[in-house]
């Protein structure tokens, strides 16, 4: 019987800790949020979120929460926090991202770890977030956009196609590999009945192939973190041992973390009795190899007529704009990440590079939602000030037009408790709602009934 086999493997793995593990099996999964430090701080957020509890042990910006279905909360819409399983924050903590790094998140959807990397970069360096499954890549893009990350490239490519193009380019790489998901069985009770040893072995083969691809994209002396959300030794210690055997240019190094339990001496395992769901984290350093010798991005200014229209639009909407690398492609207006750090993108399947400012619509410019999410309220000339408790906030998020009791005219940003939420256009005393239809929801309070 599959379950007998699964628990026998867990008993063999855990030894004296097996009884502690059994005590957690039927308990609820942990719930947590990670504060988005690009937009706010825990000190600013805590008074607005009464359900925000103690800090998690895996990330200094993570906090346990006591409620579910936070996706409809106004501050979630605004990108003030990301709903994330607590132990899932551990991999980026181990990666040790520093401002200025060039970082690849190779298996990035839905974006929890990518947005954690983005926050650690503090708007500097480069985040490259890749996802092979196209619908999931669009979810990844939406989350990067919501969290206000300006210096990201989002791609939809296979690792074996992407990584050779970027050989030796990245300072740090995260491979949060697709796995059998044993560590998430408490979140998905039905998944345990689909478990099999054969599936775990198939996952291990795929993980090895992904790691092999990732290895070439790391620069010499660069660091790579491999993580999974499974307990399987085949997919964790087995994959690392096999990778090191085939890649003598890499060495296993200490994660620098002390949460969870030790594995392979230098790696870490997390179990439910450690305060999170199942996770495994290993850290590798590339001792030698080739540095990037490929082409860098060649920036070309928009033509004069387009640039005049863009500049006029920006001056009308924003205060002291500081866009340095404006790029126009197929009517879309982008502000690229630092082009001195950007490799050549030609022939690659890129969903977004940098932030999208807007679109040309005949002889006018329609601003994009990303313009609001990427900037602070104080960068906009016109603002509609709201709060989480304001009925108008719920009406805005659900897509309604709002009557104004003060006079403004033109494009403006809706602001909830000091954080940008979305755009609207003030016309004749009404705020015409431009919140994207795909993001609109019922009011937060209504959704809790």
PDB file of N, CA, C and O in Angstrom, residues 35-49 52 75 378 417-419:
ATOM      1  N   UNK A  35       6.457  40.515   4.336  1.00  0.00           N
ATOM      2  CA  UNK A  35       6.315  41.955   4.111  1.00  0.00           C
ATOM      3  C   UNK A  35       7.158  42.364   2.914  1.00  0.00           C
ATOM      4  O   UNK A  35       8.328  41.973   2.795  1.00  0.00           O
ATOM      5  N   UNK A  36       6.576  43.152   2.019  1.00  0.00           N
ATOM      6  CA  UNK A  36       7.301  43.640   0.846  1.00  0.00           C
ATOM      7  C   UNK A  36       8.020  44.928   1.218  1.00  0.00           C
ATOM      8  O   UNK A  36       7.426  46.006   1.229  1.00  0.00           O
ATOM      9  N   UNK A  37       9.303  44.810   1.512  1.00  0.00           N
ATOM     10  CA  UNK A  37      10.062  45.968   1.984  1.00  0.00           C
ATOM     11  C   UNK A  37      10.346  46.990   0.887  1.00  0.00           C
ATOM     12  O   UNK A  37      10.879  48.061   1.174  1.00  0.00           O
ATOM     13  N   UNK A  38       9.994  46.684  -0.356  1.00  0.00           N
ATOM     14  CA  UNK A  38      10.073  47.704  -1.407  1.00  0.00           C
ATOM     15  C   UNK A  38       8.978  48.749  -1.240  1.00  0.00           C
ATOM     16  O   UNK A  38       9.081  49.854  -1.788  1.00  0.00           O
ATOM     17  N   UNK A  39       7.907  48.393  -0.482  1.00  0.00           N
ATOM     18  CA  UNK A  39       6.762  49.295  -0.366  1.00  0.00           C
ATOM     19  C   UNK A  39       6.450  49.722   1.066  1.00  0.00           C
ATOM     20  O   UNK A  39       5.809  50.756   1.270  1.00  0.00           O
ATOM     21  N   UNK A  40       6.856  48.929   2.047  1.00  0.00           N
ATOM     22  CA  UNK A  40       6.477  49.238   3.425  1.00  0.00           C
ATOM     23  C   UNK A  40       7.418  48.488   4.359  1.00  0.00           C
ATOM     24  O   UNK A  40       8.405  47.892   3.924  1.00  0.00           O
ATOM     25  N   UNK A  41       7.133  48.524   5.650  1.00  0.00           N
ATOM     26  CA  UNK A  41       7.923  47.805   6.645  1.00  0.00           C
ATOM     27  C   UNK A  41       6.977  47.079   7.585  1.00  0.00           C
ATOM     28  O   UNK A  41       5.777  47.379   7.642  1.00  0.00           O
ATOM     29  N   UNK A  42       7.499  46.132   8.345  1.00  0.00           N
ATOM     30  CA  UNK A  42       6.667  45.412   9.313  1.00  0.00           C
ATOM     31  C   UNK A  42       6.079  46.370  10.343  1.00  0.00           C
ATOM     32  O   UNK A  42       4.929  46.224  10.758  1.00  0.00           O
ATOM     33  N   UNK A  43       6.863  47.359  10.750  1.00  0.00           N
ATOM     34  CA  UNK A  43       6.383  48.325  11.741  1.00  0.00           C
ATOM     35  C   UNK A  43       5.206  49.132  11.213  1.00  0.00           C
ATOM     36  O   UNK A  43       4.257  49.420  11.952  1.00  0.00           O
ATOM     37  N   UNK A  44       5.252  49.494   9.942  1.00  0.00           N
ATOM     38  CA  UNK A  44       4.155  50.256   9.341  1.00  0.00           C
ATOM     39  C   UNK A  44       2.944  49.367   9.077  1.00  0.00           C
ATOM     40  O   UNK A  44       1.799  49.811   9.181  1.00  0.00           O
ATOM     41  N   UNK A  45       3.189  48.093   8.760  1.00  0.00           N
ATOM     42  CA  UNK A  45       2.107  47.207   8.351  1.00  0.00           C
ATOM     43  C   UNK A  45       1.349  46.611   9.535  1.00  0.00           C
ATOM     44  O   UNK A  45       0.134  46.402   9.455  1.00  0.00           O
ATOM     45  N   UNK A  46       2.037  46.343  10.625  1.00  0.00           N
ATOM     46  CA  UNK A  46       1.415  45.634  11.742  1.00  0.00           C
ATOM     47  C   UNK A  46       0.138  46.316  12.263  1.00  0.00           C
ATOM     48  O   UNK A  46      -0.863  45.622  12.498  1.00  0.00           O
ATOM     49  N   UNK A  47       0.101  47.636  12.442  1.00  0.00           N
ATOM     50  CA  UNK A  47      -1.149  48.251  12.922  1.00  0.00           C
ATOM     51  C   UNK A  47      -2.329  48.078  11.968  1.00  0.00           C
ATOM     52  O   UNK A  47      -3.480  48.168  12.386  1.00  0.00           O
ATOM     53  N   UNK A  48      -2.030  47.809  10.686  1.00  0.00           N
ATOM     54  CA  UNK A  48      -3.084  47.672   9.683  1.00  0.00           C
ATOM     55  C   UNK A  48      -3.548  46.231   9.517  1.00  0.00           C
ATOM     56  O   UNK A  48      -4.592  45.989   8.909  1.00  0.00           O
ATOM     57  N   UNK A  49      -2.772  45.278  10.035  1.00  0.00           N
ATOM     58  CA  UNK A  49      -3.072  43.855   9.886  1.00  0.00           C
ATOM     59  C   UNK A  49      -3.139  43.203  11.263  1.00  0.00           C
ATOM     60  O   UNK A  49      -2.135  42.654  11.755  1.00  0.00           O
ATOM     61  N   UNK A  52      -1.579  39.680  12.009  1.00  0.00           N
ATOM     62  CA  UNK A  52      -0.153  39.464  11.813  1.00  0.00           C
ATOM     63  C   UNK A  52       0.484  39.040  13.134  1.00  0.00           C
ATOM     64  O   UNK A  52       0.420  39.755  14.127  1.00  0.00           O
ATOM     65  N   UNK A  75      -4.453  45.584   0.965  1.00  0.00           N
ATOM     66  CA  UNK A  75      -3.003  45.726   0.997  1.00  0.00           C
ATOM     67  C   UNK A  75      -2.292  44.590   0.266  1.00  0.00           C
ATOM     68  O   UNK A  75      -1.133  44.738  -0.138  1.00  0.00           O
ATOM     69  N   UNK A 378       3.893  59.457  -3.852  1.00  0.00           N
ATOM     70  CA  UNK A 378       4.400  60.823  -3.929  1.00  0.00           C
ATOM     71  C   UNK A 378       5.024  61.143  -5.270  1.00  0.00           C
ATOM     72  O   UNK A 378       5.367  62.294  -5.544  1.00  0.00           O
ATOM     73  N   UNK A 417      -3.735  53.409   2.362  1.00  0.00           N
ATOM     74  CA  UNK A 417      -2.846  53.467   3.526  1.00  0.00           C
ATOM     75  C   UNK A 417      -1.389  53.708   3.135  1.00  0.00           C
ATOM     76  O   UNK A 417      -0.462  53.051   3.613  1.00  0.00           O
ATOM     77  N   UNK A 418      -1.199  54.666   2.228  1.00  0.00           N
ATOM     78  CA  UNK A 418       0.138  55.100   1.855  1.00  0.00           C
ATOM     79  C   UNK A 418       0.826  54.275   0.790  1.00  0.00           C
ATOM     80  O   UNK A 418       2.009  54.507   0.502  1.00  0.00           O
ATOM     81  N   UNK A 419       0.123  53.314   0.176  1.00  0.00           N
ATOM     82  CA  UNK A 419       0.724  52.453  -0.843  1.00  0.00           C
ATOM     83  C   UNK A 419      -0.106  52.526  -2.116  1.00  0.00           C
ATOM     84  O   UNK A 419      -1.343  52.467  -2.061  1.00  0.00           O
TER      85      UNK A 419
END
